[in-house]
PDB file of C-alpha atoms in Angstrom:
ATOM      1  CA  MET L   1      88.512 160.957 221.347  1.00  0.00           C
ATOM      2  CA  THR L   2      91.521 163.226 220.896  1.00  0.00           C
ATOM      3  CA  THR L   3      91.527 165.358 217.746  1.00  0.00           C
ATOM      4  CA  LEU L   4      93.676 168.191 216.420  1.00  0.00           C
ATOM      5  CA  ALA L   5      90.892 170.545 217.434  1.00  0.00           C
ATOM      6  CA  SER L   6      91.207 169.403 221.058  1.00  0.00           C
ATOM      7  CA  ILE L   7      95.016 169.693 221.262  1.00  0.00           C
ATOM      8  CA  ALA L   8      96.493 173.091 222.102  1.00  0.00           C
ATOM      9  CA  VAL L   9      99.679 174.685 220.832  1.00  0.00           C
ATOM     10  CA  LYS L  10     101.097 174.609 224.385  1.00  0.00           C
ATOM     11  CA  ASP L  11     101.128 170.786 224.215  1.00  0.00           C
ATOM     12  CA  TYR L  12     103.613 170.733 221.308  1.00  0.00           C
ATOM     13  CA  MET L  13     105.396 174.092 221.262  1.00  0.00           C
ATOM     14  CA  THR L  14     109.122 174.481 221.767  1.00  0.00           C
ATOM     15  CA  THR L  15     110.103 176.657 224.713  1.00  0.00           C
ATOM     16  CA  ASP L  16     113.904 176.527 224.508  1.00  0.00           C
ATOM     17  CA  LEU L  17     114.427 179.171 221.838  1.00  0.00           C
ATOM     18  CA  VAL L  18     117.213 181.114 220.228  1.00  0.00           C
ATOM     19  CA  THR L  19     116.084 184.750 220.299  1.00  0.00           C
ATOM     20  CA  PHE L  20     117.532 188.047 219.171  1.00  0.00           C
ATOM     21  CA  THR L  21     117.282 191.624 220.397  1.00  0.00           C
ATOM     22  CA  PRO L  22     116.716 194.540 218.025  1.00  0.00           C
ATOM     23  CA  ASP L  23     120.096 196.091 218.860  1.00  0.00           C
ATOM     24  CA  MET L  24     122.102 192.887 218.259  1.00  0.00           C
ATOM     25  CA  GLU L  25     124.579 193.015 215.378  1.00  0.00           C
ATOM     26  CA  VAL L  26     122.894 191.241 212.476  1.00  0.00           C
ATOM     27  CA  MET L  27     126.084 189.305 211.640  1.00  0.00           C
ATOM     28  CA  THR L  28     126.014 187.853 215.179  1.00  0.00           C
ATOM     29  CA  ALA L  29     122.410 186.832 214.603  1.00  0.00           C
ATOM     30  CA  ILE L  30     123.260 185.237 211.253  1.00  0.00           C
ATOM     31  CA  ASN L  31     126.071 183.314 212.930  1.00  0.00           C
ATOM     32  CA  LYS L  32     123.585 181.962 215.503  1.00  0.00           C
ATOM     33  CA  LEU L  33     121.116 180.942 212.789  1.00  0.00           C
ATOM     34  CA  VAL L  34     123.849 179.058 210.939  1.00  0.00           C
ATOM     35  CA  LYS L  35     125.285 177.503 214.112  1.00  0.00           C
ATOM     36  CA  HIS L  36     121.882 176.238 215.278  1.00  0.00           C
ATOM     37  CA  ARG L  37     120.669 175.370 211.749  1.00  0.00           C
ATOM     38  CA  LEU L  38     117.630 177.618 212.044  1.00  0.00           C
ATOM     39  CA  SER L  39     115.682 179.366 209.313  1.00  0.00           C
ATOM     40  CA  GLY L  40     114.707 182.216 211.615  1.00  0.00           C
ATOM     41  CA  ALA L  41     114.213 183.315 215.204  1.00  0.00           C
ATOM     42  CA  PRO L  42     112.014 185.690 217.200  1.00  0.00           C
ATOM     43  CA  VAL L  43     113.164 189.192 218.098  1.00  0.00           C
ATOM     44  CA  VAL L  44     112.200 190.360 221.602  1.00  0.00           C
ATOM     45  CA  ASP L  45     112.625 193.548 223.589  1.00  0.00           C
ATOM     46  CA  ALA L  46     114.153 193.797 227.079  1.00  0.00           C
ATOM     47  CA  GLN L  47     110.830 192.757 228.675  1.00  0.00           C
ATOM     48  CA  GLY L  48     110.520 189.637 226.510  1.00  0.00           C
ATOM     49  CA  LYS L  49     107.791 191.094 224.294  1.00  0.00           C
ATOM     50  CA  LEU L  50     107.746 189.849 220.722  1.00  0.00           C
ATOM     51  CA  ILE L  51     108.517 192.659 218.291  1.00  0.00           C
ATOM     52  CA  GLY L  52     109.351 190.697 215.154  1.00  0.00           C
ATOM     53  CA  VAL L  53     111.223 187.843 213.517  1.00  0.00           C
ATOM     54  CA  LEU L  54     114.552 187.628 211.730  1.00  0.00           C
ATOM     55  CA  SER L  55     114.320 185.067 208.922  1.00  0.00           C
ATOM     56  CA  GLU L  56     116.734 183.697 206.347  1.00  0.00           C
ATOM     57  CA  LYS L  57     115.016 185.890 203.785  1.00  0.00           C
ATOM     58  CA  ASP L  58     115.543 188.947 205.986  1.00  0.00           C
ATOM     59  CA  CYS L  59     119.213 188.018 206.280  1.00  0.00           C
ATOM     60  CA  LEU L  60     119.578 187.978 202.498  1.00  0.00           C
ATOM     61  CA  LYS L  61     118.928 191.726 202.678  1.00  0.00           C
ATOM     62  CA  VAL L  62     122.271 191.978 204.487  1.00  0.00           C
ATOM     63  CA  ALA L  63     124.104 190.553 201.483  1.00  0.00           C
ATOM     64  CA  ILE L  64     122.239 192.831 199.071  1.00  0.00           C
ATOM     65  CA  SER L  65     122.870 195.871 201.223  1.00  0.00           C
ATOM     66  CA  ALA L  66     126.587 195.131 201.576  1.00  0.00           C
ATOM     67  CA  GLY L  67     126.992 194.013 197.962  1.00  0.00           C
ATOM     68  CA  TYR L  68     125.250 196.890 196.220  1.00  0.00           C
ATOM     69  CA  GLU L  69     125.532 199.690 198.679  1.00  0.00           C
ATOM     70  CA  GLY L  70     128.916 198.823 200.168  1.00  0.00           C
ATOM     71  CA  VAL L  71     127.710 199.375 203.721  1.00  0.00           C
ATOM     72  CA  GLN L  72     128.517 197.262 206.710  1.00  0.00           C
ATOM     73  CA  ALA L  73     125.709 195.082 208.038  1.00  0.00           C
ATOM     74  CA  GLY L  74     124.022 196.850 210.975  1.00  0.00           C
ATOM     75  CA  VAL L  75     121.646 195.716 213.700  1.00  0.00           C
ATOM     76  CA  VAL L  76     118.797 193.216 213.666  1.00  0.00           C
ATOM     77  CA  SER L  77     116.081 195.899 213.779  1.00  0.00           C
ATOM     78  CA  GLU L  78     117.222 197.208 210.377  1.00  0.00           C
ATOM     79  CA  PHE L  79     116.571 193.860 208.663  1.00  0.00           C
ATOM     80  CA  MET L  80     113.923 191.982 210.691  1.00  0.00           C
ATOM     81  CA  THR L  81     110.261 191.605 209.830  1.00  0.00           C
ATOM     82  CA  HIS L  82     108.284 193.734 212.284  1.00  0.00           C
ATOM     83  CA  GLY L  83     104.979 192.599 213.745  1.00  0.00           C
ATOM     84  CA  ALA L  84     105.301 188.841 213.387  1.00  0.00           C
ATOM     85  CA  ASN L  85     102.274 186.580 212.976  1.00  0.00           C
ATOM     86  CA  SER L  86     101.877 184.769 216.267  1.00  0.00           C
ATOM     87  CA  VAL L  87      99.554 182.376 218.081  1.00  0.00           C
ATOM     88  CA  GLU L  88      98.585 181.923 221.714  1.00  0.00           C
ATOM     89  CA  PRO L  89      99.326 178.824 223.827  1.00  0.00           C
ATOM     90  CA  ASP L  90      95.650 177.771 223.876  1.00  0.00           C
ATOM     91  CA  THR L  91      95.211 177.990 220.099  1.00  0.00           C
ATOM     92  CA  PRO L  92      93.943 174.631 218.781  1.00  0.00           C
ATOM     93  CA  MET L  93      96.423 172.717 216.610  1.00  0.00           C
ATOM     94  CA  LEU L  94      93.781 172.402 213.882  1.00  0.00           C
ATOM     95  CA  GLU L  95      93.676 176.202 213.600  1.00  0.00           C
ATOM     96  CA  VAL L  96      97.484 176.361 213.459  1.00  0.00           C
ATOM     97  CA  ALA L  97      97.575 173.690 210.730  1.00  0.00           C
ATOM     98  CA  SER L  98      95.102 175.778 208.733  1.00  0.00           C
ATOM     99  CA  ARG L  99      97.151 178.940 209.248  1.00  0.00           C
ATOM    100  CA  PHE L 100     100.275 177.157 207.998  1.00  0.00           C
ATOM    101  CA  LEU L 101      98.431 176.190 204.809  1.00  0.00           C
ATOM    102  CA  ASP L 102      97.598 179.844 204.169  1.00  0.00           C
ATOM    103  CA  SER L 103     101.053 181.150 205.091  1.00  0.00           C
ATOM    104  CA  GLN L 104     104.608 181.136 203.811  1.00  0.00           C
ATOM    105  CA  PHE L 105     105.918 180.794 207.376  1.00  0.00           C
ATOM    106  CA  LYS L 106     107.435 177.592 208.745  1.00  0.00           C
ATOM    107  CA  ARG L 107     106.886 178.548 212.367  1.00  0.00           C
ATOM    108  CA  PHE L 108     104.860 180.938 214.488  1.00  0.00           C
ATOM    109  CA  PRO L 109     106.000 182.566 217.721  1.00  0.00           C
ATOM    110  CA  VAL L 110     103.730 181.712 220.661  1.00  0.00           C
ATOM    111  CA  VAL L 111     102.851 184.690 222.839  1.00  0.00           C
ATOM    112  CA  LYS L 112     100.915 185.157 226.049  1.00  0.00           C
ATOM    113  CA  ALA L 113     100.003 188.723 227.006  1.00  0.00           C
ATOM    114  CA  GLY L 114     102.436 189.935 224.330  1.00  0.00           C
ATOM    115  CA  ARG L 115     105.402 188.060 225.787  1.00  0.00           C
ATOM    116  CA  LEU L 116     107.164 185.304 223.878  1.00  0.00           C
ATOM    117  CA  VAL L 117     106.613 181.934 225.576  1.00  0.00           C
ATOM    118  CA  GLY L 118     107.489 179.511 222.775  1.00  0.00           C
ATOM    119  CA  GLN L 119     107.319 178.634 219.130  1.00  0.00           C
ATOM    120  CA  ILE L 120     105.239 176.213 217.072  1.00  0.00           C
ATOM    121  CA  SER L 121     106.471 174.822 213.764  1.00  0.00           C
ATOM    122  CA  ARG L 122     105.055 172.828 210.910  1.00  0.00           C
ATOM    123  CA  SER L 123     106.972 169.795 212.164  1.00  0.00           C
ATOM    124  CA  ASP L 124     105.326 170.214 215.607  1.00  0.00           C
ATOM    125  CA  VAL L 125     101.932 170.025 213.889  1.00  0.00           C
ATOM    126  CA  LEU L 126     103.069 166.876 212.091  1.00  0.00           C
ATOM    127  CA  ARG L 127     104.071 165.343 215.442  1.00  0.00           C
ATOM    128  CA  ALA L 128     100.577 166.117 216.764  1.00  0.00           C
ATOM    129  CA  ILE L 129      98.965 164.569 213.684  1.00  0.00           C
ATOM    130  CA  ASN L 130     101.121 161.471 214.107  1.00  0.00           C
ATOM    131  CA  ASP L 131     100.154 161.192 217.781  1.00  0.00           C
ATOM    132  CA  VAL L 132      96.427 161.633 217.119  1.00  0.00           C
ATOM    133  CA  TYR L 133      96.039 159.469 214.049  1.00  0.00           C
TER     134      TYR L 133
END
């Protein structure tokens, strides 16, 4: 019998991702988030290693910074959340569902040996639940 405990993240994760680099202009990143209707995206270095996430909340810092301080935006690394919570491809979906319950995040980057290989979202967990039950 298939259960959420026997299904791995790799079976439901998204691999076609919008990603950012730390040196990308943050306004370019915001434009991509809006264009693709995303609430956030992983930030990776030149080797594809996950170094953080740029979320909608992080992007609100851009408005505050420009509004109060009168400075121009800057680069992604100035606004992103460093050290993102991530999961591995073999993580059971039941564990991911539990982590979502205890977290404010809507998605987790999926990493293998430190490199970004995908992303798992709450809606991916719902798809797995629907398939199993």
